mmCIF file of C-alpha atoms in Angstrom:
data_model
loop_
_atom_site.group_PDB
_atom_site.id
_atom_site.type_symbol
_atom_site.label_atom_id
_atom_site.label_comp_id
_atom_site.label_asym_id
_atom_site.label_seq_id
_atom_site.Cartn_x
_atom_site.Cartn_y
_atom_site.Cartn_z
ATOM 1 C CA LEU A 1 0.000 0.000 0.000
ATOM 2 C CA LEU A 2 2.818 2.416 0.843
ATOM 3 C CA HIS A 3 4.457 2.038 -2.546
ATOM 4 C CA ARG A 4 1.254 3.375 -4.162
ATOM 5 C CA ARG A 5 1.699 6.645 -2.271
ATOM 6 C CA MET A 6 5.427 7.021 -2.806
ATOM 7 C CA SER A 7 5.121 8.951 -6.074
ATOM 8 C CA LYS A 8 3.321 11.707 -4.153
ATOM 9 C CA ILE A 9 6.255 12.341 -1.808
ATOM 10 C CA LYS A 10 7.905 15.609 -2.792
ATOM 11 C CA VAL A 11 10.785 15.823 -0.313
ATOM 12 C CA PRO A 12 14.178 14.275 -1.078
ATOM 13 C CA MET A 13 14.379 10.667 0.019
ATOM 14 C CA LEU A 14 16.886 7.852 0.025
ATOM 15 C CA ILE A 15 15.775 4.409 -1.099
ATOM 16 C CA ILE A 16 18.220 1.637 -0.306
ATOM 17 C CA TRP A 17 17.458 -1.982 -0.989
ATOM 18 C CA GLY A 18 19.342 -5.222 -1.355
ATOM 19 C CA GLU A 19 19.787 -7.015 -4.633
ATOM 20 C CA ALA A 20 18.774 -10.286 -2.962
ATOM 21 C CA ASP A 21 15.693 -8.758 -1.270
ATOM 22 C CA TYR A 22 12.709 -10.637 -2.612
ATOM 23 C CA GLN A 23 9.992 -8.730 -0.789
ATOM 24 C CA ASP A 24 7.476 -7.042 -3.077
ATOM 25 C CA PRO A 25 7.957 -4.638 -4.919
ATOM 26 C CA TRP A 26 11.758 -4.768 -4.710
ATOM 27 C CA PRO A 27 12.373 -7.565 -7.241
ATOM 28 C CA THR A 28 10.701 -5.496 -9.938
ATOM 29 C CA TRP A 29 12.641 -2.426 -8.786
ATOM 30 C CA THR A 30 15.892 -4.353 -9.076
ATOM 31 C CA ASP A 31 15.080 -5.417 -12.633
ATOM 32 C CA GLU A 32 14.077 -1.865 -13.549
ATOM 33 C CA TYR A 33 17.152 -0.363 -11.860
ATOM 34 C CA LYS A 34 19.481 -2.641 -13.801
ATOM 35 C CA LYS A 35 17.615 -2.092 -17.070
ATOM 36 C CA LEU A 36 17.872 1.704 -16.680
ATOM 37 C CA ASN A 37 21.462 1.650 -15.355
ATOM 38 C CA GLY A 38 20.271 3.318 -12.160
ATOM 39 C CA ALA A 39 18.338 6.140 -13.872
ATOM 40 C CA MET A 40 15.106 5.517 -11.964
ATOM 41 C CA THR A 41 13.639 8.864 -13.008
ATOM 42 C CA LYS A 42 12.994 7.084 -16.331
ATOM 43 C CA SER A 43 11.158 4.243 -14.601
ATOM 44 C CA SER A 44 7.855 2.939 -15.902
ATOM 45 C CA LYS A 45 6.781 2.085 -12.362
ATOM 46 C CA PRO A 46 3.982 4.390 -11.135
ATOM 47 C CA TRP A 47 5.259 4.290 -7.545
ATOM 48 C CA THR A 48 8.704 5.706 -8.309
ATOM 49 C CA PRO A 49 9.275 8.813 -6.144
ATOM 50 C CA PRO A 50 10.502 11.730 -8.261
ATOM 51 C CA ASN A 51 12.951 13.215 -5.726
ATOM 52 C CA ALA A 52 14.674 10.061 -4.570
ATOM 53 C CA LYS A 53 18.222 8.791 -4.641
ATOM 54 C CA TYR A 54 18.318 5.062 -5.296
ATOM 55 C CA VAL A 55 20.982 2.693 -4.011
ATOM 56 C CA LEU A 56 21.033 -0.995 -4.868
ATOM 57 C CA MET A 57 23.335 -2.904 -2.546
ATOM 58 C CA PRO A 58 24.757 -6.437 -2.819
ATOM 59 C CA ALA A 59 22.728 -7.646 0.158
ATOM 60 C CA GLY A 60 19.374 -9.059 1.179
ATOM 61 C CA HIS A 61 16.506 -7.441 3.072
ATOM 62 C CA PHE A 62 18.662 -6.443 6.056
ATOM 63 C CA MET A 63 21.504 -4.590 4.357
ATOM 64 C CA HIS A 64 22.036 -2.467 7.470
ATOM 65 C CA TRP A 65 23.042 -5.688 9.276
ATOM 66 C CA GLU A 66 24.806 -7.317 6.341
ATOM 67 C CA LEU A 67 26.735 -4.225 5.205
ATOM 68 C CA PRO A 68 26.563 -1.734 8.090
ATOM 69 C CA LYS A 69 29.536 0.423 7.075
ATOM 70 C CA GLU A 70 28.408 0.732 3.463
ATOM 71 C CA THR A 71 24.808 1.458 4.480
ATOM 72 C CA THR A 72 25.943 4.095 6.974
ATOM 73 C CA ALA A 73 28.125 5.705 4.299
ATOM 74 C CA HIS A 74 25.160 6.010 1.912
ATOM 75 C CA VAL A 75 22.922 7.470 4.627
ATOM 76 C CA SER A 76 25.614 9.920 5.765
ATOM 77 C CA GLU A 77 26.272 11.041 2.189
ATOM 78 C CA PHE A 78 22.553 11.594 1.631
ATOM 79 C CA LEU A 79 22.136 13.590 4.842
ATOM 80 C CA ASP A 80 25.173 15.727 4.018
ATOM 81 C CA SER A 81 23.856 16.629 0.562
#
């Protein structure tokens, strides 16, 4: 349900997900992300937030546990921008 409202969010947001995360809708996001070489603003998905930075990580659903330093670096970079 949340992903249906995400396109309405106007503030900058960071979306991080793991490549091996198979929870809906992430598998379709992963396919789309790879197809578009990370240019998600060109996505055909109606739930794609317009002001988001997208990060696909080599992890599963819990990338903050699997890759804590890398996840923290992405969050810190986003907050500093």
